[in-house]
């Protein structure tokens, strides 16, 4: 931290004195992450940093910034730097940046691209926003089956600098159909006269351009790859997706899921960059839905008002029942959402999940029911709070806890499946939503059991 403060002081002194050459040398010697940190600390000079860096490093720094920062910098850059920057950006990074901008701005920027880059940009922007096609880059190395290792290595030396990665080479036929992929390691340890076709193992894993990005994240996770090829419906190779882009997508999806689980719509920008009006808009919708749900809770309580007047202790025990049901539902919902995100659970597994959650809910309910009965017995022993029918009161609490916890577990586990089946995000079955739903139904279970057991005795 002390070193960063010294660097900030040096940079500010160079800027104030107009010593741009010294600033340029310093920035070009720093790690990309260090420059990004300086931009965070000195946002007012961010555009100057990008202008000062050599173009290769400027592109790399710009690529790791969040979009709001990129947009602020872009507005302050000179036209020449903008043209230079967007032409040198990797196609996948440029597509990601363009997709966040307004249409008229994108049109202006596309005109500034070279004819070749413009063709690539328009092609990638033609895919749906959350598809694999938006992530892919056309910069990769292909080889032919009949080439030998010597020719492959010559090809890599000639075109390797223009490729996103040379860790993997892709074997295609004369019509562009993808046959297989080869690790560079296998190439380097093979005899120079070995043919590419002799190294093919037919264990190809590929993505389709129209696949959802979330699906690509799961494929990368399960197969431990640094890059995967992207093909069309005819298996023509279109590009590759690399692990750095997938990690970015995974982080974005994780952030969105966490926000939805918390009972709010996903934010499009970092929290501190979101306006108060936008923040209220994102949070207000869910709060209104949850409020309307709680109105149903009030309706249930009003319906059983007569029973509550006869046995006031039922009101005191309500939070015990409601919180247990809501907590069990939130637990189940969170577990299933996470399992879906990891690809461990699919829609076809709903019946297995239901059986597991019914059993889990039963055992958890029995545990809490025993504790609830012990609580009633303890209060009766020391304070005589429930009178001669305390055993029946304890039974009401115990059975209610068993029923409510089972229902909460079942509801929390099934809601993600229902939402996924309807095409919605399972993360929308957030903890507050599940808790509110289980509150209403839990009270019905509680008062129904109380009426059955205590009717004619205390009620």
Coordinates of C-alpha atoms in Angstrom, one line a residue, residues 13-454:
X13 CA 4.1 15.1 -10.0
X14 CA 5.0 14.1 -13.6
X15 CA 1.5 15.1 -14.8
X16 CA 1.6 18.5 -13.1
X17 CA 5.1 19.2 -14.5
X18 CA 4.2 18.0 -17.9
X19 CA 6.8 15.3 -17.9
X20 CA 4.9 12.9 -20.1
X21 CA 8.0 11.1 -21.4
X22 CA 8.8 10.0 -17.8
X23 CA 5.2 9.0 -17.2
X24 CA 5.2 7.0 -20.4
X25 CA 8.4 5.1 -19.5
X26 CA 7.0 4.4 -16.0
X27 CA 3.6 3.1 -17.3
X28 CA 5.1 0.9 -19.9
X29 CA 7.3 -0.8 -17.3
X30 CA 4.4 -1.6 -15.0
X31 CA 2.3 -4.8 -14.9
X32 CA -1.1 -4.5 -16.6
X33 CA -2.8 -5.0 -13.2
X34 CA -0.7 -2.2 -11.7
X35 CA -1.8 0.3 -14.3
X36 CA -5.4 -0.8 -13.8
X37 CA -4.9 -0.1 -10.1
X38 CA -3.6 3.4 -10.9
X39 CA -6.6 4.1 -13.0
X40 CA -8.8 3.1 -10.0
X41 CA -6.9 5.5 -7.8
X42 CA -6.6 8.4 -10.3
X43 CA -9.8 8.1 -12.5
X44 CA -9.4 11.7 -13.6
X45 CA -6.2 10.8 -15.4
X46 CA -7.3 7.4 -16.8
X47 CA -7.6 8.7 -20.4
X48 CA -4.1 10.2 -20.2
X49 CA -2.7 6.8 -19.1
X50 CA -4.3 5.1 -22.1
X51 CA -3.1 7.8 -24.4
X52 CA 0.4 7.5 -23.1
X53 CA 0.8 3.8 -23.1
X54 CA 2.1 2.1 -26.2
X55 CA -0.8 0.6 -28.2
X56 CA -0.3 -3.1 -27.2
X57 CA -0.2 -2.3 -23.5
X58 CA -3.1 0.2 -23.9
X59 CA -5.3 -2.5 -25.4
X60 CA -4.5 -5.0 -22.7
X61 CA -5.2 -2.5 -19.9
X62 CA -8.4 -1.3 -21.6
X63 CA -9.5 -5.0 -21.9
X64 CA -9.5 -5.7 -18.1
X65 CA -11.4 -2.5 -17.1
X66 CA -15.1 -2.7 -16.3
X67 CA -17.5 -1.1 -18.9
X68 CA -18.4 2.1 -17.1
X69 CA -14.6 2.9 -16.8
X70 CA -14.1 2.0 -20.4
X71 CA -16.9 4.3 -21.5
X72 CA -15.6 7.2 -19.4
X73 CA -12.1 6.8 -20.9
X74 CA -13.4 6.4 -24.4
X75 CA -15.2 9.8 -24.3
X76 CA -11.9 11.6 -23.5
X77 CA -9.6 9.9 -25.9
X78 CA -8.4 11.6 -29.1
X79 CA -10.0 10.3 -32.4
X80 CA -6.6 8.8 -33.5
X81 CA -6.2 6.9 -30.3
X82 CA -9.8 5.6 -30.5
X83 CA -9.2 4.4 -34.1
X84 CA -5.9 2.8 -33.1
X85 CA -7.4 1.2 -30.0
X86 CA -10.5 -0.4 -31.6
X87 CA -8.5 -1.7 -34.5
X88 CA -6.0 -3.4 -32.3
X89 CA -8.5 -4.8 -29.7
X90 CA -9.0 -8.6 -29.9
X91 CA -12.3 -9.3 -31.8
X92 CA -13.9 -10.9 -28.7
X93 CA -13.0 -8.0 -26.4
X94 CA -14.2 -5.5 -29.1
X95 CA -17.5 -7.3 -29.5
X96 CA -18.1 -7.3 -25.8
X97 CA -17.3 -3.5 -25.6
X98 CA -19.5 -2.7 -28.7
X99 CA -22.4 -4.7 -27.3
X100 CA -22.6 -2.4 -24.3
X101 CA -22.6 0.8 -26.3
X102 CA -25.6 2.6 -27.8
X103 CA -26.4 1.8 -31.5
X104 CA -25.4 5.2 -32.9
X105 CA -22.0 5.1 -31.2
X106 CA -21.3 1.6 -32.4
X107 CA -22.1 2.7 -36.0
X108 CA -19.6 5.5 -35.7
X109 CA -16.9 3.3 -34.3
X110 CA -17.4 0.5 -36.9
X111 CA -16.7 3.1 -39.7
X112 CA -13.3 3.7 -38.0
X113 CA -12.4 0.0 -38.4
X114 CA -10.3 -1.3 -41.3
X115 CA -12.3 -3.3 -43.9
X116 CA -11.1 -6.6 -42.5
X117 CA -11.8 -5.7 -38.8
X118 CA -15.2 -4.2 -39.8
X119 CA -16.2 -7.5 -41.4
X120 CA -15.3 -9.5 -38.3
X121 CA -17.0 -7.0 -35.9
X122 CA -20.3 -7.1 -37.9
X123 CA -20.1 -10.9 -38.0
X124 CA -19.7 -11.3 -34.3
X125 CA -22.3 -8.7 -33.4
X126 CA -24.8 -10.6 -35.5
X127 CA -25.0 -13.3 -32.8
X128 CA -27.5 -13.1 -29.9
X129 CA -26.2 -11.1 -26.9
X130 CA -25.7 -14.0 -24.5
X131 CA -24.5 -16.5 -27.1
X132 CA -21.1 -18.2 -27.5
X133 CA -20.8 -16.4 -30.9
X134 CA -20.3 -13.1 -29.0
X135 CA -17.3 -14.5 -27.1
X136 CA -15.4 -16.1 -29.9
X137 CA -12.4 -14.7 -31.7
X138 CA -11.5 -15.6 -35.3
X139 CA -7.7 -15.5 -34.5
X140 CA -6.6 -19.1 -34.3
X141 CA -4.3 -21.5 -36.1
X142 CA -5.6 -24.3 -38.3
X143 CA -3.7 -27.2 -39.9
X144 CA -4.5 -29.9 -42.4
X145 CA -4.5 -33.7 -41.8
X146 CA -1.9 -34.4 -44.4
X147 CA 0.7 -31.9 -43.1
X148 CA 3.8 -33.3 -41.3
X149 CA 5.1 -31.8 -38.0
X150 CA 7.8 -29.8 -39.7
X151 CA 5.3 -28.0 -41.9
X152 CA 3.0 -27.4 -38.8
X153 CA 5.8 -25.8 -36.9
X154 CA 6.7 -23.5 -39.8
X155 CA 3.0 -22.5 -40.0
X156 CA 2.9 -21.7 -36.3
X157 CA 6.1 -19.6 -36.5
X158 CA 4.6 -17.6 -39.4
X159 CA 1.1 -17.0 -38.0
X160 CA 1.5 -17.6 -34.2
X161 CA 1.7 -13.9 -33.4
X162 CA -1.7 -13.2 -34.9
X163 CA -3.4 -16.0 -32.9
X164 CA -5.2 -15.6 -29.6
X165 CA -3.4 -18.7 -28.4
X166 CA -1.1 -21.4 -29.8
X167 CA -1.7 -23.8 -27.0
X168 CA -4.2 -25.6 -29.2
X169 CA -4.2 -26.1 -33.0
X170 CA -7.2 -27.1 -35.0
X171 CA -7.4 -29.7 -37.7
X172 CA -9.8 -28.9 -40.6
X173 CA -10.5 -30.4 -44.0
X174 CA -10.5 -28.6 -47.3
X175 CA -14.0 -27.3 -46.8
X176 CA -13.4 -25.9 -43.4
X177 CA -15.1 -28.7 -41.4
X178 CA -13.5 -29.1 -37.9
X179 CA -12.0 -32.6 -37.5
X180 CA -10.1 -32.4 -34.3
X181 CA -7.9 -30.3 -32.0
X182 CA -4.3 -30.9 -31.1
X183 CA -2.3 -29.6 -28.1
X184 CA 0.9 -27.9 -29.0
X185 CA 2.6 -30.3 -26.5
X186 CA 1.8 -33.3 -28.7
X187 CA 3.2 -31.4 -31.7
X188 CA 6.5 -30.5 -30.0
X189 CA 7.2 -34.1 -28.8
X190 CA 6.4 -35.8 -32.1
X191 CA 8.8 -36.9 -34.8
X192 CA 9.2 -34.2 -37.6
X193 CA 7.9 -36.6 -40.3
X194 CA 4.8 -37.6 -38.3
X195 CA 1.5 -36.6 -40.1
X196 CA -1.2 -34.6 -38.3
X197 CA -3.7 -37.4 -39.1
X198 CA -1.6 -39.8 -37.1
X199 CA -2.1 -37.7 -34.0
X200 CA -5.9 -37.3 -34.3
X201 CA -7.7 -39.1 -31.4
X202 CA -11.3 -38.1 -32.3
X203 CA -12.0 -36.8 -28.8
X204 CA -13.1 -33.5 -30.0
X205 CA -15.1 -31.1 -27.8
X206 CA -16.6 -28.1 -29.5
X207 CA -19.2 -25.4 -28.9
X208 CA -21.9 -24.1 -31.2
X209 CA -22.1 -20.4 -32.0
X210 CA -25.7 -20.2 -30.8
X211 CA -25.1 -22.0 -27.5
X212 CA -25.8 -20.0 -24.3
X213 CA -22.7 -18.6 -22.7
X214 CA -23.7 -20.2 -19.4
X215 CA -23.5 -23.6 -21.1
X216 CA -20.0 -22.8 -22.4
X217 CA -18.9 -22.1 -18.8
X218 CA -20.1 -25.6 -17.8
X219 CA -18.3 -27.2 -20.7
X220 CA -15.0 -25.5 -19.8
X221 CA -15.4 -26.4 -16.2
X222 CA -16.0 -30.1 -16.9
X223 CA -13.2 -30.5 -19.5
X224 CA -10.3 -28.4 -18.2
X225 CA -9.5 -26.6 -21.5
X226 CA -7.8 -23.3 -22.2
X227 CA -9.7 -22.9 -25.4
X228 CA -12.5 -24.5 -27.3
X229 CA -13.5 -24.3 -31.0
X230 CA -16.8 -22.9 -32.1
X231 CA -18.7 -24.4 -35.1
X232 CA -21.9 -23.8 -37.0
X233 CA -24.7 -26.3 -37.7
X234 CA -22.5 -27.8 -40.5
X235 CA -19.5 -28.2 -38.3
X236 CA -17.7 -25.4 -40.1
X237 CA -15.1 -23.8 -37.8
X238 CA -16.0 -20.2 -37.0
X239 CA -13.6 -19.3 -34.2
X240 CA -12.5 -20.2 -30.7
X241 CA -13.4 -19.2 -27.1
X242 CA -10.6 -18.9 -24.6
X243 CA -10.6 -19.4 -20.9
X244 CA -10.1 -15.7 -20.0
X245 CA -13.4 -14.8 -21.6
X246 CA -15.2 -17.7 -19.9
X247 CA -13.8 -16.7 -16.5
X248 CA -15.3 -13.2 -17.2
X249 CA -18.7 -14.6 -18.0
X250 CA -18.6 -16.9 -15.0
X251 CA -17.9 -13.9 -12.8
X252 CA -20.7 -11.9 -14.3
X253 CA -23.2 -14.7 -13.9
X254 CA -22.1 -15.3 -10.3
X255 CA -22.6 -11.6 -9.5
X256 CA -26.0 -11.6 -11.1
X257 CA -27.1 -14.7 -9.3
X258 CA -26.0 -13.4 -5.9
X259 CA -28.0 -10.2 -6.5
X260 CA -31.1 -12.1 -7.5
X261 CA -30.8 -14.5 -4.6
X262 CA -30.7 -11.4 -2.4
X263 CA -34.1 -10.3 -3.8
X264 CA -33.1 -7.7 -6.3
X265 CA -32.7 -7.4 -10.1
X266 CA -29.1 -7.7 -11.4
X267 CA -27.3 -4.4 -11.6
X268 CA -25.8 -3.4 -15.0
X269 CA -22.9 -1.4 -13.4
X270 CA -20.8 -1.5 -10.2
X271 CA -22.9 -0.5 -7.2
X272 CA -21.2 2.9 -6.6
X273 CA -21.7 3.8 -10.3
X274 CA -25.5 3.1 -10.2
X275 CA -27.7 6.2 -9.7
X276 CA -30.1 6.2 -6.8
X277 CA -33.1 6.3 -9.1
X278 CA -31.8 3.2 -11.0
X279 CA -31.0 1.4 -7.7
X280 CA -34.5 2.1 -6.4
X281 CA -36.0 0.8 -9.7
X282 CA -34.0 -2.4 -9.5
X283 CA -34.9 -3.1 -5.9
X284 CA -38.4 -1.7 -5.8
X285 CA -40.1 -4.3 -8.0
X286 CA -39.1 -7.2 -5.8
X287 CA -39.9 -5.3 -2.6
X288 CA -43.5 -4.7 -3.9
X289 CA -43.9 -8.4 -4.8
X290 CA -42.7 -9.4 -1.4
X291 CA -44.9 -6.8 0.3
X292 CA -48.0 -8.1 -1.5
X293 CA -47.0 -11.6 -0.3
X294 CA -46.8 -10.4 3.3
X295 CA -50.3 -9.0 2.9
X296 CA -51.4 -12.6 2.4
X297 CA -49.7 -13.4 5.7
X298 CA -51.7 -10.7 7.4
X299 CA -54.9 -12.1 5.8
X300 CA -54.2 -15.5 7.2
X301 CA -53.6 -14.1 10.7
X302 CA -56.9 -12.1 10.5
X303 CA -58.7 -15.3 9.4
X304 CA -57.6 -17.1 12.6
X305 CA -58.1 -14.1 14.8
X306 CA -60.7 -15.9 16.9
X307 CA -58.3 -18.7 17.8
X308 CA -55.6 -16.2 18.7
X309 CA -57.9 -14.4 21.1
X310 CA -58.6 -17.7 22.9
X311 CA -55.0 -18.8 23.0
X312 CA -52.7 -15.8 22.9
X313 CA -49.6 -18.0 23.2
X314 CA -50.2 -19.1 19.6
X315 CA -49.2 -15.6 18.5
X316 CA -46.0 -15.7 20.6
X317 CA -45.0 -19.0 18.9
X318 CA -45.7 -17.8 15.4
X319 CA -42.1 -16.4 14.7
X320 CA -40.7 -19.8 15.7
X321 CA -42.8 -21.6 13.1
X322 CA -42.4 -19.0 10.3
X323 CA -38.7 -18.6 10.6
X324 CA -38.1 -22.3 10.6
X325 CA -40.1 -22.8 7.4
X326 CA -38.5 -19.8 5.7
X327 CA -35.0 -20.9 6.6
X328 CA -35.4 -24.4 5.4
X329 CA -36.9 -23.2 2.1
X330 CA -34.1 -20.7 1.6
X331 CA -31.5 -23.4 2.3
X332 CA -33.1 -25.8 -0.3
X333 CA -33.5 -23.1 -2.9
X334 CA -29.9 -22.0 -2.6
X335 CA -28.5 -25.5 -2.8
X336 CA -30.6 -26.3 -5.9
X337 CA -29.7 -23.0 -7.7
X338 CA -26.0 -23.7 -7.1
X339 CA -26.3 -27.3 -8.3
X340 CA -28.1 -26.1 -11.5
X341 CA -25.4 -23.5 -12.1
X342 CA -22.7 -26.1 -11.7
X343 CA -24.5 -28.5 -14.1
X344 CA -25.0 -31.1 -11.3
X345 CA -28.8 -31.0 -11.6
X346 CA -31.0 -30.7 -14.7
X347 CA -34.7 -30.5 -15.2
X348 CA -34.8 -34.3 -15.6
X349 CA -33.7 -34.7 -12.0
X350 CA -36.7 -33.0 -10.4
X351 CA -38.2 -36.2 -9.1
X352 CA -35.0 -37.3 -7.4
X353 CA -34.6 -33.9 -5.9
X354 CA -38.2 -33.9 -4.6
X355 CA -37.7 -37.3 -2.9
X356 CA -34.5 -36.2 -1.3
X357 CA -35.9 -32.9 0.0
X358 CA -39.0 -34.6 1.4
X359 CA -36.8 -37.0 3.4
X360 CA -34.4 -34.2 4.4
X361 CA -37.3 -32.0 5.4
X362 CA -38.8 -34.8 7.5
X363 CA -35.6 -35.4 9.4
X364 CA -34.9 -31.7 9.9
X365 CA -38.5 -31.1 11.0
X366 CA -38.2 -33.9 13.5
X367 CA -35.1 -32.4 15.0
X368 CA -36.6 -28.9 15.2
X369 CA -39.9 -30.4 16.4
X370 CA -38.1 -32.2 19.3
X371 CA -36.4 -28.9 20.2
X372 CA -39.7 -27.1 20.0
X373 CA -41.3 -29.6 22.4
X374 CA -38.4 -29.2 24.8
X375 CA -38.8 -25.5 24.7
X376 CA -42.5 -25.7 25.7
X377 CA -41.7 -28.3 28.4
X378 CA -39.0 -26.1 29.8
X379 CA -41.2 -22.9 29.9
X380 CA -43.9 -24.9 31.5
X381 CA -41.6 -26.4 34.2
X382 CA -40.2 -23.0 35.2
X383 CA -42.9 -20.5 34.4
X384 CA -46.1 -22.6 34.1
X385 CA -46.8 -20.7 30.9
X386 CA -49.2 -23.1 29.2
X387 CA -51.2 -24.7 32.0
X388 CA -52.5 -28.3 32.2
X389 CA -52.6 -28.7 28.4
X390 CA -49.0 -27.9 27.8
X391 CA -48.4 -31.4 26.3
X392 CA -51.0 -30.6 23.6
X393 CA -49.4 -27.2 23.0
X394 CA -46.0 -28.9 22.6
X395 CA -47.5 -31.4 20.2
X396 CA -48.9 -28.5 18.1
X397 CA -45.5 -26.8 17.9
X398 CA -43.7 -30.1 17.1
X399 CA -46.1 -31.2 14.4
X400 CA -46.2 -27.7 12.9
X401 CA -42.4 -27.6 12.7
X402 CA -42.3 -31.0 11.0
X403 CA -44.9 -29.9 8.5
X404 CA -43.6 -26.4 7.9
X405 CA -39.9 -27.5 7.5
X406 CA -40.9 -30.3 5.1
X407 CA -43.1 -27.9 3.1
X408 CA -40.3 -25.2 3.1
X409 CA -37.7 -27.7 1.8
X410 CA -40.1 -29.0 -0.9
X411 CA -41.1 -25.5 -2.0
X412 CA -37.5 -24.1 -2.0
X413 CA -36.2 -27.0 -4.0
X414 CA -39.0 -27.2 -6.6
X415 CA -39.3 -23.4 -7.4
X416 CA -36.0 -23.3 -9.3
X417 CA -37.2 -26.2 -11.5
X418 CA -40.5 -24.5 -12.2
X419 CA -38.7 -21.2 -13.1
X420 CA -36.2 -23.0 -15.3
X421 CA -39.0 -24.9 -17.1
X422 CA -40.7 -21.6 -17.8
X423 CA -37.5 -20.2 -19.2
X424 CA -36.8 -17.8 -16.3
X425 CA -33.6 -17.6 -14.2
X426 CA -33.7 -20.1 -11.3
X427 CA -31.9 -17.5 -9.2
X428 CA -35.1 -15.5 -9.2
X429 CA -36.5 -18.0 -6.7
X430 CA -34.5 -16.0 -4.2
X431 CA -34.4 -16.4 -0.4
X432 CA -36.8 -13.5 0.3
X433 CA -39.3 -14.9 -2.2
X434 CA -39.2 -18.4 -0.9
X435 CA -39.3 -17.1 2.7
X436 CA -42.4 -15.0 2.0
X437 CA -44.2 -17.9 0.2
X438 CA -43.5 -20.3 3.0
X439 CA -44.5 -17.8 5.7
X440 CA -48.1 -17.7 4.2
X441 CA -48.5 -21.4 3.8
X442 CA -46.6 -22.2 7.0
X443 CA -49.1 -20.2 9.0
X444 CA -52.0 -22.1 7.4
X445 CA -50.3 -25.3 8.5
X446 CA -49.7 -24.0 12.0
X447 CA -53.2 -22.8 12.7
X448 CA -54.8 -25.8 11.0
X449 CA -52.8 -28.2 13.3
X450 CA -53.6 -26.0 16.3
X451 CA -57.3 -26.0 15.5
X452 CA -57.4 -29.8 15.1
X453 CA -55.5 -30.6 18.4
X454 CA -56.6 -27.8 20.6

